[in-house]
PDB file of C-alpha atoms and ligand atoms in Angstrom:
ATOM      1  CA  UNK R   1     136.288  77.428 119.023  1.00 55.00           C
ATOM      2  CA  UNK R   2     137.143  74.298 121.025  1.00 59.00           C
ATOM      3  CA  UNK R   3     135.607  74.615 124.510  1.00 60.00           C
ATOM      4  CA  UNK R   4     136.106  72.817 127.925  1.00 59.00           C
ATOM      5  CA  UNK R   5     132.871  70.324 129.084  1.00 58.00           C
ATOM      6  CA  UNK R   6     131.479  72.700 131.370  1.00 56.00           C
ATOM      7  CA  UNK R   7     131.357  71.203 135.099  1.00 58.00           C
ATOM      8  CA  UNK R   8     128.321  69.125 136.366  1.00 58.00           C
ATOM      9  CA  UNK R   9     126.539  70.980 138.648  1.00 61.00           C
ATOM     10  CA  UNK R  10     124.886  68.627 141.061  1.00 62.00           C
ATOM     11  CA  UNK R  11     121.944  70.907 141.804  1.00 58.00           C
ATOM     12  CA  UNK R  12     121.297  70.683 138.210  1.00 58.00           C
ATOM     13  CA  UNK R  13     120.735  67.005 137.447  1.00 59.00           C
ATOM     14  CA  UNK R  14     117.529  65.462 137.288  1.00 57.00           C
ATOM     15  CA  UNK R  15     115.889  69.167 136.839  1.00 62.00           C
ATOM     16  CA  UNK R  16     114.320  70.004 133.732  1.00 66.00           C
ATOM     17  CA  UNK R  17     115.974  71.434 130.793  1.00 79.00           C
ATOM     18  CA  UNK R  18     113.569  74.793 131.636  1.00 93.00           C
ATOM     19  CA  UNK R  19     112.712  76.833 128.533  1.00 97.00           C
ATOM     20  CA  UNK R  20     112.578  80.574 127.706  1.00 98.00           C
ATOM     21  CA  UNK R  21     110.434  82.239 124.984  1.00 98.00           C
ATOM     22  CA  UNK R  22     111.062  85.943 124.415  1.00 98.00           C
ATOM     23  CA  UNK R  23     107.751  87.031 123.098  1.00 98.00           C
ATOM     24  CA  UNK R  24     107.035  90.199 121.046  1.00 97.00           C
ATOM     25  CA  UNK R  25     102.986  90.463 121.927  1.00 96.00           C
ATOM     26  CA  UNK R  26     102.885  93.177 118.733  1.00 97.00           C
ATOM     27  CA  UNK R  27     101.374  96.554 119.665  1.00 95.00           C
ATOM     28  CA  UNK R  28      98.517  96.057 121.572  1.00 91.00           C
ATOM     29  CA  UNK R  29      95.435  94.392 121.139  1.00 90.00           C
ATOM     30  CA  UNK R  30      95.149  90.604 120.534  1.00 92.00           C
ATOM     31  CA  UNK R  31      94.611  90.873 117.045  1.00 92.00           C
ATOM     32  CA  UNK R  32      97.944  92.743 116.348  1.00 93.00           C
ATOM     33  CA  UNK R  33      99.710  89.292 118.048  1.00 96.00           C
ATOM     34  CA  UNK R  34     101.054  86.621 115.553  1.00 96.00           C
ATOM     35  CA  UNK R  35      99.742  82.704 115.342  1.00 96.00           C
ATOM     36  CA  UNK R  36     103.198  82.224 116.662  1.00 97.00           C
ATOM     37  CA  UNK R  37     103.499  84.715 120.070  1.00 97.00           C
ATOM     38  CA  UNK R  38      99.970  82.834 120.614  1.00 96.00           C
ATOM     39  CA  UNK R  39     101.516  79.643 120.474  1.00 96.00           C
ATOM     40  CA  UNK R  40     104.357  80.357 122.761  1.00 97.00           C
ATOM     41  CA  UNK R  41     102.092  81.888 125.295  1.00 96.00           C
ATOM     42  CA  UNK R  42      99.821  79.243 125.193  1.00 96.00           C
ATOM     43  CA  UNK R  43     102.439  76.718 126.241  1.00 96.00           C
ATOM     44  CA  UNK R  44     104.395  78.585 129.229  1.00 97.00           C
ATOM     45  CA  UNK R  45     103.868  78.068 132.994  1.00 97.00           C
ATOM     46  CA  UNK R  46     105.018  81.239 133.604  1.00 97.00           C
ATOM     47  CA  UNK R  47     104.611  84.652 132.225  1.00 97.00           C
ATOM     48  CA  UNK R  48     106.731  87.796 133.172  1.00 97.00           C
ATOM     49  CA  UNK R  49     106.782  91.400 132.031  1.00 95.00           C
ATOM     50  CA  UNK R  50     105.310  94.791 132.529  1.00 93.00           C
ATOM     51  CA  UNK R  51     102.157  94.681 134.058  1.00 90.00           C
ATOM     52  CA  UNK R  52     100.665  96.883 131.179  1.00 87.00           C
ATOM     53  CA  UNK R  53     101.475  94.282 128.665  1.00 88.00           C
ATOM     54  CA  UNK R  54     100.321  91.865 130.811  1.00 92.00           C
ATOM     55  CA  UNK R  55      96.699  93.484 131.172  1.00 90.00           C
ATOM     56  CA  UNK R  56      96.953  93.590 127.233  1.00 87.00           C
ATOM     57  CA  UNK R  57      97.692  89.262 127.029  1.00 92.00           C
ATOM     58  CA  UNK R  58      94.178  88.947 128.945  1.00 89.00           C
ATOM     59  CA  UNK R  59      92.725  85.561 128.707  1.00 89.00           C
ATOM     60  CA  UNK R  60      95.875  84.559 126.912  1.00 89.00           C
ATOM     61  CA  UNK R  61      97.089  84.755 130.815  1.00 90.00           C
ATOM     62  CA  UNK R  62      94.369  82.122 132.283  1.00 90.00           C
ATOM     63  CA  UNK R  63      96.061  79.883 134.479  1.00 90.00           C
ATOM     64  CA  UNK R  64      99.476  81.068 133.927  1.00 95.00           C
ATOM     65  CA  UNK R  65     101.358  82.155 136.949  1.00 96.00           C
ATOM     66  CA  UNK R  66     101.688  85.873 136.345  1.00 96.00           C
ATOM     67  CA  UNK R  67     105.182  87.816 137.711  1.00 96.00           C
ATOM     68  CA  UNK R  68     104.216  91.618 136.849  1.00 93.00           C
ATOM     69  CA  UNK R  69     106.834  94.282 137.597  1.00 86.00           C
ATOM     70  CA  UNK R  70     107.506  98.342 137.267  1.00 81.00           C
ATOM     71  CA  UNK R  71     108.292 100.500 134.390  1.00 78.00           C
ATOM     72  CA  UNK R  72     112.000 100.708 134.105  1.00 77.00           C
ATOM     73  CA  UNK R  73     112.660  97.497 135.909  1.00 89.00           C
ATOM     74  CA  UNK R  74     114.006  95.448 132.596  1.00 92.00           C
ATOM     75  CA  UNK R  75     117.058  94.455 134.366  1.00 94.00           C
ATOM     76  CA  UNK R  76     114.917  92.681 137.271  1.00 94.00           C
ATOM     77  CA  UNK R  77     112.180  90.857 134.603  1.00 96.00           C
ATOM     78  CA  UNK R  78     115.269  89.242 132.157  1.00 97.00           C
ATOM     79  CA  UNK R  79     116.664  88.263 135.570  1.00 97.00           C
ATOM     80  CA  UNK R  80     113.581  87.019 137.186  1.00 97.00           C
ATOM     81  CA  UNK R  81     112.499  85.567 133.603  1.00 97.00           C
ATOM     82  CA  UNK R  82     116.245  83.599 133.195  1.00 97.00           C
ATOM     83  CA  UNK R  83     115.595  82.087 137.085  1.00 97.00           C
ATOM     84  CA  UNK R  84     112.387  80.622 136.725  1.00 97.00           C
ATOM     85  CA  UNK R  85     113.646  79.092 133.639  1.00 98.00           C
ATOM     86  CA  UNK R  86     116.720  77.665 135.137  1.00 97.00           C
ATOM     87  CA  UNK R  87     114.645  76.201 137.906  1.00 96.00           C
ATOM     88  CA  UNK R  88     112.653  74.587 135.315  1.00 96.00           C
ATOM     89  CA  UNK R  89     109.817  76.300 134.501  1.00 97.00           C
ATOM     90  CA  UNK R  90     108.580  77.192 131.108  1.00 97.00           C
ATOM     91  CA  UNK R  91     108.890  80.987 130.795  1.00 98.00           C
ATOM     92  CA  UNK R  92     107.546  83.720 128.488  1.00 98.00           C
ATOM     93  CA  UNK R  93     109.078  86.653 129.082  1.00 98.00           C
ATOM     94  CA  UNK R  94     106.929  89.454 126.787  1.00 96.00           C
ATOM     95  CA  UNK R  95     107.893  92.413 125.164  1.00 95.00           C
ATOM     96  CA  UNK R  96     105.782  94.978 123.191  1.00 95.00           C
ATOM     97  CA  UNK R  97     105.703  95.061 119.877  1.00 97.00           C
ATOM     98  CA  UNK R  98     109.284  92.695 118.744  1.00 98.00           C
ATOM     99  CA  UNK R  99     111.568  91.466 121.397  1.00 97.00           C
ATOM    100  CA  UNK R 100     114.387  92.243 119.186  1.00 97.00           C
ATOM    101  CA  UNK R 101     113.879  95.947 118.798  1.00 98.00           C
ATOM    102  CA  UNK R 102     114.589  97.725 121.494  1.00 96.00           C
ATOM    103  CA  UNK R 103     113.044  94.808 123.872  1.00 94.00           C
ATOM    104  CA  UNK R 104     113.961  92.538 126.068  1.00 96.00           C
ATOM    105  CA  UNK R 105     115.602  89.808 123.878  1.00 97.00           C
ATOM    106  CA  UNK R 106     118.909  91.590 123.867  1.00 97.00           C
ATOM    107  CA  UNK R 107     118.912  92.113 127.376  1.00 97.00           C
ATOM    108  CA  UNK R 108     118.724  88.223 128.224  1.00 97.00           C
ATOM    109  CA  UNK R 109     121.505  87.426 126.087  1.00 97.00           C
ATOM    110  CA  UNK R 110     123.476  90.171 127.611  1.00 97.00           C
ATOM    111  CA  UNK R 111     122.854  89.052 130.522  1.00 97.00           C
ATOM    112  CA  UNK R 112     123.726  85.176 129.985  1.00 97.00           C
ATOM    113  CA  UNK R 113     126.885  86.468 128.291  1.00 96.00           C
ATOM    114  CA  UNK R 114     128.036  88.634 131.124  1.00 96.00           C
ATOM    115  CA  UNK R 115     127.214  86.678 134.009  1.00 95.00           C
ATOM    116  CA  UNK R 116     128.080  83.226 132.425  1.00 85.00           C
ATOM    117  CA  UNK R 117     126.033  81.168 134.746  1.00 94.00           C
ATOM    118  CA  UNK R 118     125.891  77.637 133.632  1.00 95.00           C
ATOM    119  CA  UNK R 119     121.922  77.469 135.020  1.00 95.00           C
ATOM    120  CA  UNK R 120     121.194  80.284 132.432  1.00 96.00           C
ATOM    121  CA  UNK R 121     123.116  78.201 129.847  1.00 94.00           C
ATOM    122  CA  UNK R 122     121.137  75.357 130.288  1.00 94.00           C
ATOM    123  CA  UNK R 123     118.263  77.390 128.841  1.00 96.00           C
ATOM    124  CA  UNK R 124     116.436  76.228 125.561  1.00 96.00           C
ATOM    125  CA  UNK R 125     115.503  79.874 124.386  1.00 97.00           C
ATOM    126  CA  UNK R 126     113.241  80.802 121.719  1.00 97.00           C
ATOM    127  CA  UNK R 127     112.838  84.436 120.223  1.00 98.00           C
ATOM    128  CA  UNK R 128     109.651  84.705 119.292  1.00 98.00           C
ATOM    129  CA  UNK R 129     108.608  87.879 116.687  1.00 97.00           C
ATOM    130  CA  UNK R 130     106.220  90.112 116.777  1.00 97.00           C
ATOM    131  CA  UNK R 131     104.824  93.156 114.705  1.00 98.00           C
ATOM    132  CA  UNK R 132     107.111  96.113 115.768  1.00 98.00           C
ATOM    133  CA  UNK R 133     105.648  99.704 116.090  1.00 98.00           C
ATOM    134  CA  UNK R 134     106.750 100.951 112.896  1.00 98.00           C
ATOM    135  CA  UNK R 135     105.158  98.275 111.096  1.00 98.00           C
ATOM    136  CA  UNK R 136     102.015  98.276 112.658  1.00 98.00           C
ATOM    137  CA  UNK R 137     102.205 102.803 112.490  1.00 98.00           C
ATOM    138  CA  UNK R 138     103.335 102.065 108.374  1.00 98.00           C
ATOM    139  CA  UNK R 139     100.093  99.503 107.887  1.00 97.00           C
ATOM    140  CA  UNK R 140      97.974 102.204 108.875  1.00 97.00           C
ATOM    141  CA  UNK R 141      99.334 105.107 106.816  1.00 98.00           C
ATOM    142  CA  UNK R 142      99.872 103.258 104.020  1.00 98.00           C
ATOM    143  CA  UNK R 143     103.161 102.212 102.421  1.00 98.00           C
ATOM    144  CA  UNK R 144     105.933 104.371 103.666  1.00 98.00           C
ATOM    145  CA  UNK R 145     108.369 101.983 104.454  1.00 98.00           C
ATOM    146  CA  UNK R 146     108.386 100.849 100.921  1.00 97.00           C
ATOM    147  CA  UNK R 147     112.021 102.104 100.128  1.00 97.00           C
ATOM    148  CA  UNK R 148     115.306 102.363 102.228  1.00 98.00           C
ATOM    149  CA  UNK R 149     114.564 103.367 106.151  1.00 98.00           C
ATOM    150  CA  UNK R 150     116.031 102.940 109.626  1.00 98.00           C
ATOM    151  CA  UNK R 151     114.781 103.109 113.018  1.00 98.00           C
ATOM    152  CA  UNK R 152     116.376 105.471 115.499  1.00 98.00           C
ATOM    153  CA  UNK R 153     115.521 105.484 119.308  1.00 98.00           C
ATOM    154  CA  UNK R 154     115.676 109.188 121.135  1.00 98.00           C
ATOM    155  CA  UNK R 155     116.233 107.912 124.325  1.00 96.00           C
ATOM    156  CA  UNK R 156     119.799 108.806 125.766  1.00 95.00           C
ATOM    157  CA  UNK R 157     119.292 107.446 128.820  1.00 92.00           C
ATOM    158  CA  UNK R 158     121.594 104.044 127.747  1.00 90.00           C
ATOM    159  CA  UNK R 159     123.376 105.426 124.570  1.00 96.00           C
ATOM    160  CA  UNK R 160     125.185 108.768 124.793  1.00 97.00           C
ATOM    161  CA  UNK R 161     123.587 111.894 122.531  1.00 97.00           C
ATOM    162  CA  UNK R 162     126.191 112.435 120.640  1.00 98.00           C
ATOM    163  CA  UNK R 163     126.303 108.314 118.958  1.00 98.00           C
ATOM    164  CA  UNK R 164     122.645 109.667 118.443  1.00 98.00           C
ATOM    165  CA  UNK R 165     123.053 112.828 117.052  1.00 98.00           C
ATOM    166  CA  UNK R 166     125.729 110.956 114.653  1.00 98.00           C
ATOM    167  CA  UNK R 167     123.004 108.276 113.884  1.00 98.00           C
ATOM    168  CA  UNK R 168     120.567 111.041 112.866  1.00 98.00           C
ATOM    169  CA  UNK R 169     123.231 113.170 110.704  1.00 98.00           C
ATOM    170  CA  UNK R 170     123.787 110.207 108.668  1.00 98.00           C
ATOM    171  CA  UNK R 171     120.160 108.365 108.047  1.00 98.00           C
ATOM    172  CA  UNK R 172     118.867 112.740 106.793  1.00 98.00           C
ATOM    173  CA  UNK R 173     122.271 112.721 104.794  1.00 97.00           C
ATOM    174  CA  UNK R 174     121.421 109.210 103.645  1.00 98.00           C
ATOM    175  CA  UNK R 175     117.796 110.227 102.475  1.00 98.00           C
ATOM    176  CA  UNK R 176     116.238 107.269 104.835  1.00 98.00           C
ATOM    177  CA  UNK R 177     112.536 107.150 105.910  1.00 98.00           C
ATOM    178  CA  UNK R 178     112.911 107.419 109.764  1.00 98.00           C
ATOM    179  CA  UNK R 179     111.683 105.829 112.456  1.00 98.00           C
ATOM    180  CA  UNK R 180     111.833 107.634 115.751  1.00 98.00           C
ATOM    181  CA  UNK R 181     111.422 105.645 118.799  1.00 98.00           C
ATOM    182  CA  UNK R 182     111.472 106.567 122.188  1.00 97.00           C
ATOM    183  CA  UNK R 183     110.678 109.965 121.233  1.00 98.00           C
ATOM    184  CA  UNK R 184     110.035 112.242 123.786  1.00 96.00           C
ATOM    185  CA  UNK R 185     109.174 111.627 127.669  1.00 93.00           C
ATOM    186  CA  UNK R 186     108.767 113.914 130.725  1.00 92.00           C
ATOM    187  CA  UNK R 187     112.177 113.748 131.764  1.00 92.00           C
ATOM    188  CA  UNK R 188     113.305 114.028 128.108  1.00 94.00           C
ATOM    189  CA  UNK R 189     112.025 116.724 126.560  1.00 92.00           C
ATOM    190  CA  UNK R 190     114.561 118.130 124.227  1.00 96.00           C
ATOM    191  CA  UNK R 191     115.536 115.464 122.015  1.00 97.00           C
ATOM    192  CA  UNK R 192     112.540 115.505 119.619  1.00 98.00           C
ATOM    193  CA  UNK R 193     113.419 119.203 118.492  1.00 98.00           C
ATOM    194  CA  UNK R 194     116.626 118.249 118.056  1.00 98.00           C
ATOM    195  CA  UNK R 195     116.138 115.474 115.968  1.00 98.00           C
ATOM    196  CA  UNK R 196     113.879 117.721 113.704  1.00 98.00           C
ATOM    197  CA  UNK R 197     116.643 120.378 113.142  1.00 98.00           C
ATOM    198  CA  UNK R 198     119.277 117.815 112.171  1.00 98.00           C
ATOM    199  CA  UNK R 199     116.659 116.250 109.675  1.00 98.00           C
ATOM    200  CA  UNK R 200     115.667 119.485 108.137  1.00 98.00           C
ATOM    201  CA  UNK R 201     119.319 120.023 107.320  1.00 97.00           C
ATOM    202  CA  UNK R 202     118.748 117.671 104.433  1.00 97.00           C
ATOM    203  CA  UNK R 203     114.967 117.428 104.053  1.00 97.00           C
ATOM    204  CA  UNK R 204     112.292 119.951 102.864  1.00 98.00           C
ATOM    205  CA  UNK R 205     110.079 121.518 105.982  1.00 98.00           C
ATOM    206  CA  UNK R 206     107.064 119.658 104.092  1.00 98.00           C
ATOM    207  CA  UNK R 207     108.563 116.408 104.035  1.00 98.00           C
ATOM    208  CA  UNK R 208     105.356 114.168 105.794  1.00 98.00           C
ATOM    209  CA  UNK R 209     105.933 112.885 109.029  1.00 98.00           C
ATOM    210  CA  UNK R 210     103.463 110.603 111.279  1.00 98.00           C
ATOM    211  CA  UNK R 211     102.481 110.208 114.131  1.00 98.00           C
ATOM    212  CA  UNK R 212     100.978 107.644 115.106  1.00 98.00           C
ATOM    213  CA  UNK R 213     100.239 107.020 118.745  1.00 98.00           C
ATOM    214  CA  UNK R 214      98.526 104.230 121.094  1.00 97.00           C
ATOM    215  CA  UNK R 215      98.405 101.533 118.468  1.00 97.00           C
ATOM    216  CA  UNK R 216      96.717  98.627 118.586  1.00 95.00           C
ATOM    217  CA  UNK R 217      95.126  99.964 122.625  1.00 94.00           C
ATOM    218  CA  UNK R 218      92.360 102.459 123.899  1.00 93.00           C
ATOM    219  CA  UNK R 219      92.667 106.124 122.130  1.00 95.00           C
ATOM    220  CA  UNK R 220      94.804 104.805 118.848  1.00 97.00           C
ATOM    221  CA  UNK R 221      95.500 107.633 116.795  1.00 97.00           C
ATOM    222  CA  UNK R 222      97.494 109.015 113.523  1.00 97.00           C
ATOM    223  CA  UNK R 223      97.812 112.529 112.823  1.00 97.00           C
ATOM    224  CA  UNK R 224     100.009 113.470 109.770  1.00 98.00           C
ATOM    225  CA  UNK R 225     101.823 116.428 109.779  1.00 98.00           C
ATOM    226  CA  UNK R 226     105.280 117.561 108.278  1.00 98.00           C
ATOM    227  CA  UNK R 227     108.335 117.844 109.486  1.00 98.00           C
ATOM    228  CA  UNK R 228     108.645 121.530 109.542  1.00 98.00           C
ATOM    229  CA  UNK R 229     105.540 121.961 111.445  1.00 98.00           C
ATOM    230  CA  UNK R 230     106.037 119.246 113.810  1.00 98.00           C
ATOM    231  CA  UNK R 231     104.179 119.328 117.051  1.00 97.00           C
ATOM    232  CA  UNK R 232     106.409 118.693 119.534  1.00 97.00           C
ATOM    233  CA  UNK R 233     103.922 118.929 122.399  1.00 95.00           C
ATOM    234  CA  UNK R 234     101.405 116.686 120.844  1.00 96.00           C
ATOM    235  CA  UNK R 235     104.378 113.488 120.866  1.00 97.00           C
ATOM    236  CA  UNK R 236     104.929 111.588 124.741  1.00 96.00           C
ATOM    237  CA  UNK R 237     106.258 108.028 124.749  1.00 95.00           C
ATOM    238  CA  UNK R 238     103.449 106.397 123.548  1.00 96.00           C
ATOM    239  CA  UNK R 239     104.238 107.929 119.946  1.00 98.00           C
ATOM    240  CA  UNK R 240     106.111 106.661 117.487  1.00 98.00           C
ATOM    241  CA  UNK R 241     107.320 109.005 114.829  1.00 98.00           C
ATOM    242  CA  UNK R 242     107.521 108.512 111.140  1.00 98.00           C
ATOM    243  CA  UNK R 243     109.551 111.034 109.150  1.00 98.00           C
ATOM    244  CA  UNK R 244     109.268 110.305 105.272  1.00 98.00           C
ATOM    245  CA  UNK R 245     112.678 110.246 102.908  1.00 98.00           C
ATOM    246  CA  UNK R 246     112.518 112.979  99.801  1.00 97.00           C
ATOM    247  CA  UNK R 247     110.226 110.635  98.154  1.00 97.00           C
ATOM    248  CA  UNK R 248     107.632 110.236 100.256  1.00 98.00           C
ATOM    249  CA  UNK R 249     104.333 111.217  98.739  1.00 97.00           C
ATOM    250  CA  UNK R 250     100.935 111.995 100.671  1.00 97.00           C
ATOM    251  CA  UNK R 251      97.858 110.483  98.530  1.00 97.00           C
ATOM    252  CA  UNK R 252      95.088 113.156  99.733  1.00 95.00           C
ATOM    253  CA  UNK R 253      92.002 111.282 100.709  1.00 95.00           C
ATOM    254  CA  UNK R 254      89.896 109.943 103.571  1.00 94.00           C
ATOM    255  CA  UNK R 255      91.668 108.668 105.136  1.00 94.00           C
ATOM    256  CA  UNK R 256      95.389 109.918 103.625  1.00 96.00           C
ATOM    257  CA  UNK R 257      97.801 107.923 102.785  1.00 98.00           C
ATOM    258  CA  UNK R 258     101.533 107.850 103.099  1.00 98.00           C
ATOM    259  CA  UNK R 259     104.009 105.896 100.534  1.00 98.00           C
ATOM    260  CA  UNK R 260     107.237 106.228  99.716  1.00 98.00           C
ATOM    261  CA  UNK R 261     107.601 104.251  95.739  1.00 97.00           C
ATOM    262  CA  UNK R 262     110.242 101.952  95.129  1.00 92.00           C
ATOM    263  CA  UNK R 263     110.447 103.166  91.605  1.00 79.00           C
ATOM    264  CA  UNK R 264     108.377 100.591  89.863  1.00 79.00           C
ATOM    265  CA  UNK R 265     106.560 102.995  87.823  1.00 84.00           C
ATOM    266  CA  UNK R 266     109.398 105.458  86.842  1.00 81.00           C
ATOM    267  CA  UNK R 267     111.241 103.069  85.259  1.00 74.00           C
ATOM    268  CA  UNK R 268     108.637 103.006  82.204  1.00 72.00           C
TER     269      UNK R 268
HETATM  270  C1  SAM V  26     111.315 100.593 124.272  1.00 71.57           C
HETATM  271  S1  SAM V  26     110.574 100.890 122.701  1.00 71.57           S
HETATM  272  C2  SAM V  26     109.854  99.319 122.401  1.00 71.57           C
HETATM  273  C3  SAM V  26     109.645  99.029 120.934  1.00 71.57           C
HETATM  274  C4  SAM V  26     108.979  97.695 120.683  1.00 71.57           C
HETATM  275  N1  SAM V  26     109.837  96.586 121.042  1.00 71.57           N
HETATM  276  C5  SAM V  26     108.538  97.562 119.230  1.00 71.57           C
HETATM  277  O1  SAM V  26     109.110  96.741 118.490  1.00 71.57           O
HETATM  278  O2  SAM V  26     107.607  98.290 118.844  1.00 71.57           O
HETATM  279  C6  SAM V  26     109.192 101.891 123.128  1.00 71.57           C
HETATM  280  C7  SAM V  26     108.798 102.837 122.014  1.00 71.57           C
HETATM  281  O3  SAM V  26     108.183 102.094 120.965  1.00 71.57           O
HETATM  282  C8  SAM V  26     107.129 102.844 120.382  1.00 71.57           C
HETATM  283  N2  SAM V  26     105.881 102.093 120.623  1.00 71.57           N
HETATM  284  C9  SAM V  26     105.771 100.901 121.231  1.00 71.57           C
HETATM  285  N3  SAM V  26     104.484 100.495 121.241  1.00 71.57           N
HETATM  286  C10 SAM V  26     103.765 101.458 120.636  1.00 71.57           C
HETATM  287  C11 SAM V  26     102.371 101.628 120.342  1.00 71.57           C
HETATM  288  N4  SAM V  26     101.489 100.704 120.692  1.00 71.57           N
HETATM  289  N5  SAM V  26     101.986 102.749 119.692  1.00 71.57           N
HETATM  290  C12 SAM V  26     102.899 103.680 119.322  1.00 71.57           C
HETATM  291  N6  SAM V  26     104.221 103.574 119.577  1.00 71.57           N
HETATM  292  C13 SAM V  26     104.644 102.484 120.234  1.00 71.57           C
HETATM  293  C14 SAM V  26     107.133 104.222 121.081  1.00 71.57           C
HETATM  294  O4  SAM V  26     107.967 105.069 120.330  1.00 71.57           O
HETATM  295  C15 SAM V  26     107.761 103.888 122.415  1.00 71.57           C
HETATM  296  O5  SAM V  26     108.365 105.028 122.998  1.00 71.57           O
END
């Protein structure tokens, strides 16, 4: 598509091209961050995000100028993240686990797409990866991601329940592992059960599910239990929730272990 030179903005020239790297910091802990999300933080001025993942970054933050903000204020941080940049500096903007899922990456495109501020174009931007929640919950159990699975988030509060309810129809028609974001909070308390009874429509009560909560931080744990037993109480935000496909098989031992085969051996 053939597009007109943007105009020069005269506040603009002689500033520095200012740089963005959305960074998914992984679960928690500093081991759980990749080589690269190390690198990126290493070389920014400026670091912005939730002042929990910020505490987690620790003396990855050393003589960084740190912008903390609120729960719930995602809007503000992308914002505050896409002006510092534009003014020059060189801006990490962190996100738990990856940036693309369900983080903050989206938002700042979004953002620069709706508002179509030629400062925010200006803006080298980098997506840097990280180790998402469901990877780090499936490295502990085992393998049981290793066929077909999807990720669906619970939360309602930006996509209407229904879409959801539709998403989670299909992936228990579909026979997917699932991974259940977002599952339950204090304001959302419902969603969880619902979830359940739409899976077991298509899925044993015994079917194994996770859960697998505080990863990577203080008080990690994994409990598995299945889905027709699952406790609904014993799941808050910090949980993410694995429910296995048909196939997948608990190996009894200390600790157990979750897979779900690709097939390899029944094809012998
Ligand atoms: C807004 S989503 C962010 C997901 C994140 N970008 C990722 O890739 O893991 C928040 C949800 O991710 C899951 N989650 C994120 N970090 C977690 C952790 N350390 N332990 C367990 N679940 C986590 C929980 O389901 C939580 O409600």
């Amino acid at each position: 598509v053939a597009r007109a030179p943007a105009p020069l903005d005269p506040a603009q020239i002689g500033r520095s091209r200012g740089t963005l790297a959305v960074i998914g910091i992984g679960p928690g802990d500093a081991a759980g961050r990749t080589a690269e999300a190390d690198a990126a933080l290493a070389g920014a001025s400026d670091v912005v995000g939730y002042g929990l993942y910020l505490d987690l970054l620790g003396p990855a933050l050393d003589a960084k100028t740190r912008h903390e903000s609120g729960l719930g204020a995602e809007e503000a941080r992308a914002r505050q993240a896409l002006d510092l940049a534009a003014a020059g500096r060189r801006v990490a903007l962190v996100s738990s686990g990856d940036a693309g899922i369900y983080g903050l990456a989206t938002l700042v495109f979004e953002l620069i797409e709706r508002e179509a501020r030629p400062e925010w174009r200006r803006i080298a931007i980098d997506v840097v990866p990280g180790v998402s929640a469901m990877q780090a919950a499936a490295s502990r159990l085992g393998a049981p991601l290793g066929h077909d699975f999807c990720a669906i988030s619970l939360s309602d509060l930006l996509t209407p329940w229904p879409v959801i309810e539709r998403r989670l129809a299909a992936a228990a028609e579909g026979d997917f592992v699932v991974a259940l974001y977002n599952p339950r909070s204090e304001q959302r308390q419902t969603q969880l059960g619902a979830a359940r009874d739409l899976l077991l429509a298509h899925r044993q009560p015994e079917t194994p599910v996770a859960l697998a909560r505080n990863l990577g931080r203080a008080g990690e744990s994994i409990e598995i239990t299945t889905l027709g037993a699952l406790p609904l109480d014993a799941v808050d935000m910090l949980t993410l929730v694995l429910v296995g496909s048909s196939a997948t098989r608990l190996l009894p031992g200390t600790p157990p272990r979750l897979y779900t085969p690709r097939g390899y051996l029944a094809k012998r």
